[in-house]
């Protein structure tokens, strides 16, 4: 990834709120979401771009703007709500569209008058998932999470012998993915009982998991593989993912084939996909702790090392039902640096996933695994923050948490910032746990 | 499931080959597949019904036949290749369409002249997957397989303590599912090495797994669940599934989150879905071995017990490249009774999968898990037949197998028969292992 004019921190938009210091969506960001006007529930879904506290509606923009033929062709599927069509295109085309949108939204653009009617407040739109997700795979790249959880289950061997070699992952459930704002009932299931027989009922150990969502670009044909140094080309962008987990169901079901119903009841995604291009200024060197093995050759390449790791800060916030009723804002439970938390880069996950000939398709979702930093207050799950439920968290409403309670709302946030670049963010990824049905 | 006129063993079709003793597709079967004429690769996909060695092309049949309004409405999406639309309908509608097709294909039908041009040899069609598969979940319901494999990995505890309580399953990869006739390269991957470091290269322990493919009907909304006694309504039909497995990749990667790249390179499905209705005459009582626990209430219901288990015979056949070159037919490696092999019924798998609120959608695929009988020559994988590669199988071409070799073609077959019913079959589910790329 190289930087271009769209990353210039001095670039300003004619959408005034994009200049706000604390906005997640300055003109340097330009993330994509799938949405439609709340006022018209019959309106077709379309792709929009967040800009300040507004949205550029690409259905309106395609119709009202003046675009060269190549840009018009790229906008056409987006006007119809199909982000996968853009994801399938080469990165050069994705960069060209970004440049066209950046120019159109920049101060002084000749398009301002034509496009102003295509801009409306973000609150005027409802969101769907940002793209069609054919397959969802969830990785386990958070090494401090893997170590902490492993310690609870296997004190003698927290990290498996394969951990530093294999980007561990498993297949997830695509049908129950929902966009931020979702609410879902506490799942029922089997849990370990007193004797041989299990108990059955609502999970008593409900948890969240703070993850990044990596979206696949063009992908590969089945039977071929994506080389590590080509993997950035197939890394479309990033969202937030809450991989809700029922720890008691998981502990009883997961041997020998892994988590299943402990995860498949719901997973929540943020509405916006921040593109790989937007994140270019925030890359960091990919470093391995001293003494750790070098990645195998298929996971190690000059271009991958040059592209580096993601530089992002991630946070978890909690708002109980009582806090909501009292008008109290969510409280932050954790924050972590992704570069500290993730043992593998998105490119390594893509290269690994396809090395056996498995075909990745545009819009496929790769979860990072829970992202926990090495220090206190940096863990991306309650399981870690409460040491398996043994140490309660004390909340501003006077209650305490070992696991989630009904009505709890969990909000994931992320942003990228560094000297000399405009800070960009991801918006909220929020979900609420309802009582069991 | 109750029997009706479509099951009458005396029923004959005006398609002569449907009367052949050994056909898989008498008029009592009527499975659905997605296909198009080989002569016209631009032709749209459509649904067809196998009848003897012919296919009733529902695109042609919808246009040429005389159908009442309700039947015409059910045929319309099938004419456009959309089986999911039928899968989403209540079983009463699925039964009504089966009755209409049975009547139209029966000897003496007034539709014979109109529909004769809609019937063409099966060999004249190419197949796609029979439906859109949103999510693929793979279960582990074959108890003799689970015991035999468990013995290889964990001699002290072949079956986990959860096995007889939880229908163990995990999420599979949907993108690499292909229809019978597929060929794919031997996968590359990490395998356990001599020291701490793994080795990397083509899998040396390639295997097949003989499974049934259960297709979901209407399904459930997320946050709701399918009660055990309603689960048959959501069980659309059955195909064959080869869950190809790279045992050496699996052994190194599967802890702690289960199989991933050891499976996701390819899975092969049979072209035809034999409907739940067609299998009604072959149901058997659902019995648990003496001393085994009764299923928990959410997995146990009067209607489920009345519907019973599937009565099917399944077989694996192998043809090496040398056998193929010499004109030798495949040799049978195993056969087993599904009722002996499967610890859970399809209805139990459906009820379990949705008990946590996970939404099942029309066309979703549930693999049964490898179906092995309790006796010798009944195991549905090489891992079992060769005791983890320790005992070679001797083949008619003079070669031996511990695991699959390049060029090996594996064919899965199944049929249902009993006194007083017409035997029905599934057609071949064939796939070929190619050299690593």
mmCIF file of C-alpha atoms in Angstrom, chain A residues 182-384:
data_model
loop_
_atom_site.group_PDB
_atom_site.id
_atom_site.type_symbol
_atom_site.label_atom_id
_atom_site.label_comp_id
_atom_site.label_asym_id
_atom_site.label_seq_id
_atom_site.Cartn_x
_atom_site.Cartn_y
_atom_site.Cartn_z
ATOM 1 C CA UNK A 182 -29.148 -5.918 16.549
ATOM 2 C CA UNK A 183 -30.696 -7.513 19.638
ATOM 3 C CA UNK A 184 -31.053 -11.260 20.147
ATOM 4 C CA UNK A 185 -32.272 -13.580 22.893
ATOM 5 C CA UNK A 186 -29.971 -15.360 25.283
ATOM 6 C CA UNK A 187 -29.375 -18.790 23.726
ATOM 7 C CA UNK A 188 -30.526 -22.102 25.179
ATOM 8 C CA UNK A 189 -28.308 -25.112 25.166
ATOM 9 C CA UNK A 190 -26.687 -28.033 26.878
ATOM 10 C CA UNK A 191 -24.105 -27.311 29.545
ATOM 11 C CA UNK A 192 -22.056 -29.587 31.781
ATOM 12 C CA UNK A 193 -24.203 -30.980 34.610
ATOM 13 C CA UNK A 194 -23.475 -32.255 38.102
ATOM 14 C CA UNK A 195 -23.093 -35.891 37.141
ATOM 15 C CA UNK A 196 -22.689 -37.486 33.721
ATOM 16 C CA UNK A 197 -25.866 -35.923 32.370
ATOM 17 C CA UNK A 198 -25.764 -32.358 31.088
ATOM 18 C CA UNK A 199 -28.136 -29.600 32.174
ATOM 19 C CA UNK A 200 -30.262 -27.726 29.641
ATOM 20 C CA UNK A 201 -31.393 -24.121 29.729
ATOM 21 C CA UNK A 202 -30.395 -20.521 28.999
ATOM 22 C CA UNK A 203 -26.651 -19.942 28.964
ATOM 23 C CA UNK A 204 -25.401 -18.533 32.276
ATOM 24 C CA UNK A 205 -21.994 -17.468 30.960
ATOM 25 C CA UNK A 206 -22.722 -15.088 28.104
ATOM 26 C CA UNK A 207 -19.801 -13.161 26.749
ATOM 27 C CA UNK A 208 -18.753 -10.921 23.889
ATOM 28 C CA UNK A 209 -15.567 -11.105 21.816
ATOM 29 C CA UNK A 210 -13.942 -8.019 20.327
ATOM 30 C CA UNK A 211 -12.687 -8.861 16.845
ATOM 31 C CA UNK A 212 -11.827 -7.201 13.602
ATOM 32 C CA UNK A 213 -13.724 -8.281 10.497
ATOM 33 C CA UNK A 214 -11.511 -8.644 7.429
ATOM 34 C CA UNK A 215 -13.404 -8.648 4.129
ATOM 35 C CA UNK A 216 -12.066 -10.524 1.116
ATOM 36 C CA UNK A 217 -11.610 -8.815 -2.256
ATOM 37 C CA UNK A 218 -11.334 -10.680 -5.570
ATOM 38 C CA UNK A 219 -10.356 -14.038 -4.070
ATOM 39 C CA UNK A 220 -9.178 -17.182 -5.846
ATOM 40 C CA UNK A 221 -10.539 -20.051 -7.905
ATOM 41 C CA UNK A 222 -10.876 -23.351 -6.076
ATOM 42 C CA UNK A 223 -7.754 -25.448 -6.437
ATOM 43 C CA UNK A 224 -5.497 -22.386 -6.664
ATOM 44 C CA UNK A 225 -3.939 -20.376 -3.847
ATOM 45 C CA UNK A 226 -3.174 -16.782 -3.012
ATOM 46 C CA UNK A 227 0.553 -16.227 -2.540
ATOM 47 C CA UNK A 228 1.497 -14.259 0.565
ATOM 48 C CA UNK A 229 2.860 -11.377 -1.472
ATOM 49 C CA UNK A 230 -0.383 -11.130 -3.466
ATOM 50 C CA UNK A 231 -2.623 -11.317 -0.431
ATOM 51 C CA UNK A 232 -2.959 -7.539 0.131
ATOM 52 C CA UNK A 233 -4.659 -7.372 -3.276
ATOM 53 C CA UNK A 234 -7.383 -9.665 -1.876
ATOM 54 C CA UNK A 235 -7.784 -7.761 1.399
ATOM 55 C CA UNK A 236 -10.674 -5.377 0.729
ATOM 56 C CA UNK A 237 -11.232 -3.760 4.090
ATOM 57 C CA UNK A 238 -11.972 -3.939 7.786
ATOM 58 C CA UNK A 239 -14.994 -3.768 10.068
ATOM 59 C CA UNK A 240 -15.721 -4.670 13.664
ATOM 60 C CA UNK A 241 -17.090 -8.052 14.706
ATOM 61 C CA UNK A 242 -18.640 -9.092 17.996
ATOM 62 C CA UNK A 243 -18.365 -12.870 18.136
ATOM 63 C CA UNK A 244 -20.846 -13.368 20.997
ATOM 64 C CA UNK A 245 -20.049 -16.530 22.925
ATOM 65 C CA UNK A 246 -21.917 -18.774 25.360
ATOM 66 C CA UNK A 247 -18.979 -20.026 27.417
ATOM 67 C CA UNK A 248 -20.854 -22.772 29.262
ATOM 68 C CA UNK A 249 -22.312 -24.199 26.056
ATOM 69 C CA UNK A 250 -18.858 -23.968 24.471
ATOM 70 C CA UNK A 251 -17.103 -25.813 27.280
ATOM 71 C CA UNK A 252 -19.463 -28.783 26.988
ATOM 72 C CA UNK A 253 -19.810 -29.037 23.193
ATOM 73 C CA UNK A 254 -16.394 -28.110 21.808
ATOM 74 C CA UNK A 255 -14.586 -31.429 21.983
ATOM 75 C CA UNK A 256 -13.526 -32.723 19.505
ATOM 76 C CA UNK A 257 -14.756 -30.538 16.616
ATOM 77 C CA UNK A 258 -14.663 -27.015 18.046
ATOM 78 C CA UNK A 259 -17.239 -24.328 18.918
ATOM 79 C CA UNK A 260 -20.637 -24.626 17.241
ATOM 80 C CA UNK A 261 -23.892 -23.622 18.981
ATOM 81 C CA UNK A 262 -21.927 -21.568 21.495
ATOM 82 C CA UNK A 263 -21.321 -19.081 18.673
ATOM 83 C CA UNK A 264 -23.908 -19.585 15.926
ATOM 84 C CA UNK A 265 -26.871 -17.851 17.624
ATOM 85 C CA UNK A 266 -25.656 -14.345 16.651
ATOM 86 C CA UNK A 267 -22.621 -12.376 15.491
ATOM 87 C CA UNK A 268 -22.698 -8.616 15.050
ATOM 88 C CA UNK A 269 -20.859 -6.572 12.406
ATOM 89 C CA UNK A 270 -20.288 -2.841 12.192
ATOM 90 C CA UNK A 271 -22.176 -1.110 9.366
ATOM 91 C CA UNK A 272 -19.120 0.359 7.645
ATOM 92 C CA UNK A 273 -16.204 -1.278 5.882
ATOM 93 C CA UNK A 274 -13.078 0.840 6.194
ATOM 94 C CA UNK A 275 -11.043 0.040 3.108
ATOM 95 C CA UNK A 276 -7.527 -1.316 3.022
ATOM 96 C CA UNK A 277 -6.645 1.871 1.143
ATOM 97 C CA UNK A 278 -7.921 4.117 3.941
ATOM 98 C CA UNK A 279 -5.821 2.218 6.468
ATOM 99 C CA UNK A 280 -2.582 2.569 4.478
ATOM 100 C CA UNK A 281 -1.172 5.470 6.535
ATOM 101 C CA UNK A 282 -1.502 3.475 9.726
ATOM 102 C CA UNK A 283 0.452 0.334 8.880
ATOM 103 C CA UNK A 284 3.197 -0.703 11.287
ATOM 104 C CA UNK A 285 6.158 -3.025 11.008
ATOM 105 C CA UNK A 286 5.260 -6.674 11.467
ATOM 106 C CA UNK A 287 7.440 -7.895 14.316
ATOM 107 C CA UNK A 288 7.656 -11.246 16.027
ATOM 108 C CA UNK A 289 8.697 -11.525 19.681
ATOM 109 C CA UNK A 290 12.328 -12.536 20.100
ATOM 110 C CA UNK A 291 12.702 -16.295 20.115
ATOM 111 C CA UNK A 292 9.478 -16.973 18.257
ATOM 112 C CA UNK A 293 9.777 -18.988 15.047
ATOM 113 C CA UNK A 294 9.802 -17.213 11.703
ATOM 114 C CA UNK A 295 6.634 -17.834 9.715
ATOM 115 C CA UNK A 296 6.860 -20.678 7.200
ATOM 116 C CA UNK A 297 7.721 -19.428 3.676
ATOM 117 C CA UNK A 298 4.096 -19.492 2.453
ATOM 118 C CA UNK A 299 3.267 -17.033 5.277
ATOM 119 C CA UNK A 300 6.318 -14.831 4.871
ATOM 120 C CA UNK A 301 7.094 -12.531 1.954
ATOM 121 C CA UNK A 302 8.856 -9.272 1.242
ATOM 122 C CA UNK A 303 5.651 -7.504 0.199
ATOM 123 C CA UNK A 304 3.830 -8.754 3.272
ATOM 124 C CA UNK A 305 6.638 -7.548 5.511
ATOM 125 C CA UNK A 306 6.634 -4.196 3.687
ATOM 126 C CA UNK A 307 2.865 -3.802 4.018
ATOM 127 C CA UNK A 308 3.144 -4.623 7.679
ATOM 128 C CA UNK A 309 0.599 -5.065 10.428
ATOM 129 C CA UNK A 310 -2.502 -2.973 11.074
ATOM 130 C CA UNK A 311 -2.127 0.019 13.356
ATOM 131 C CA UNK A 312 -5.492 0.298 15.070
ATOM 132 C CA UNK A 313 -6.822 0.872 18.546
ATOM 133 C CA UNK A 314 -9.844 -1.190 19.547
ATOM 134 C CA UNK A 315 -12.178 -0.683 22.495
ATOM 135 C CA UNK A 316 -15.097 -2.386 24.197
ATOM 136 C CA UNK A 317 -17.849 -0.427 25.943
ATOM 137 C CA UNK A 318 -20.759 -1.699 28.036
ATOM 138 C CA UNK A 319 -24.120 -0.121 28.833
ATOM 139 C CA UNK A 320 -26.433 -2.024 31.161
ATOM 140 C CA UNK A 321 -30.206 -1.672 30.950
ATOM 141 C CA UNK A 322 -30.119 0.306 34.209
ATOM 142 C CA UNK A 323 -27.485 2.665 32.818
ATOM 143 C CA UNK A 324 -29.581 3.127 29.693
ATOM 144 C CA UNK A 325 -32.691 3.859 31.766
ATOM 145 C CA UNK A 326 -30.736 6.402 33.813
ATOM 146 C CA UNK A 327 -29.340 8.078 30.715
ATOM 147 C CA UNK A 328 -25.794 6.955 31.548
ATOM 148 C CA UNK A 329 -23.438 6.556 28.606
ATOM 149 C CA UNK A 330 -21.634 3.247 28.065
ATOM 150 C CA UNK A 331 -18.502 2.648 30.125
ATOM 151 C CA UNK A 332 -15.273 1.480 28.552
ATOM 152 C CA UNK A 333 -14.201 -2.010 29.613
ATOM 153 C CA UNK A 334 -11.016 -2.368 27.587
ATOM 154 C CA UNK A 335 -8.752 -0.930 24.952
ATOM 155 C CA UNK A 336 -5.908 -2.510 23.051
ATOM 156 C CA UNK A 337 -3.511 -1.987 20.177
ATOM 157 C CA UNK A 338 -4.186 -4.435 17.362
ATOM 158 C CA UNK A 339 -0.480 -4.591 16.556
ATOM 159 C CA UNK A 340 0.149 -5.827 20.114
ATOM 160 C CA UNK A 341 -2.726 -8.285 20.026
ATOM 161 C CA UNK A 342 -2.653 -9.998 16.628
ATOM 162 C CA UNK A 343 -0.042 -12.646 15.924
ATOM 163 C CA UNK A 344 -0.864 -12.784 12.186
ATOM 164 C CA UNK A 345 -1.562 -10.094 9.576
ATOM 165 C CA UNK A 346 -4.710 -10.144 7.424
ATOM 166 C CA UNK A 347 -2.508 -11.078 4.457
ATOM 167 C CA UNK A 348 -1.185 -14.099 6.360
ATOM 168 C CA UNK A 349 -4.725 -15.202 7.180
ATOM 169 C CA UNK A 350 -5.685 -14.928 3.493
ATOM 170 C CA UNK A 351 -2.612 -16.841 2.314
ATOM 171 C CA UNK A 352 -3.166 -19.539 4.923
ATOM 172 C CA UNK A 353 -6.894 -19.899 4.218
ATOM 173 C CA UNK A 354 -6.299 -20.499 0.519
ATOM 174 C CA UNK A 355 -3.081 -22.552 0.686
ATOM 175 C CA UNK A 356 -5.047 -25.806 0.468
ATOM 176 C CA UNK A 357 -6.957 -24.657 -2.625
ATOM 177 C CA UNK A 358 -10.004 -23.401 -0.706
ATOM 178 C CA UNK A 359 -11.610 -20.651 -2.772
ATOM 179 C CA UNK A 360 -12.149 -17.288 -1.104
ATOM 180 C CA UNK A 361 -14.883 -15.193 -2.673
ATOM 181 C CA UNK A 362 -15.575 -11.447 -2.759
ATOM 182 C CA UNK A 363 -17.288 -10.467 0.481
ATOM 183 C CA UNK A 364 -16.125 -13.467 2.484
ATOM 184 C CA UNK A 365 -15.526 -12.579 6.101
ATOM 185 C CA UNK A 366 -12.463 -13.482 8.153
ATOM 186 C CA UNK A 367 -12.705 -12.780 11.880
ATOM 187 C CA UNK A 368 -9.396 -11.897 13.494
ATOM 188 C CA UNK A 369 -10.066 -13.717 16.727
ATOM 189 C CA UNK A 370 -10.463 -11.881 20.006
ATOM 190 C CA UNK A 371 -8.030 -8.992 20.261
ATOM 191 C CA UNK A 372 -6.588 -8.625 23.743
ATOM 192 C CA UNK A 373 -3.497 -6.666 24.664
ATOM 193 C CA UNK A 374 -0.929 -8.054 27.083
ATOM 194 C CA UNK A 375 -1.832 -5.739 29.963
ATOM 195 C CA UNK A 376 -4.672 -5.275 32.444
ATOM 196 C CA UNK A 377 -7.767 -3.597 30.991
ATOM 197 C CA UNK A 378 -6.760 -4.703 27.517
ATOM 198 C CA UNK A 379 -8.729 -7.938 27.195
ATOM 199 C CA UNK A 380 -11.428 -8.258 24.546
ATOM 200 C CA UNK A 381 -13.767 -10.582 26.456
ATOM 201 C CA UNK A 382 -15.322 -10.866 29.899
ATOM 202 C CA UNK A 383 -13.877 -14.369 30.207
ATOM 203 C CA UNK A 384 -10.457 -12.736 30.416
#
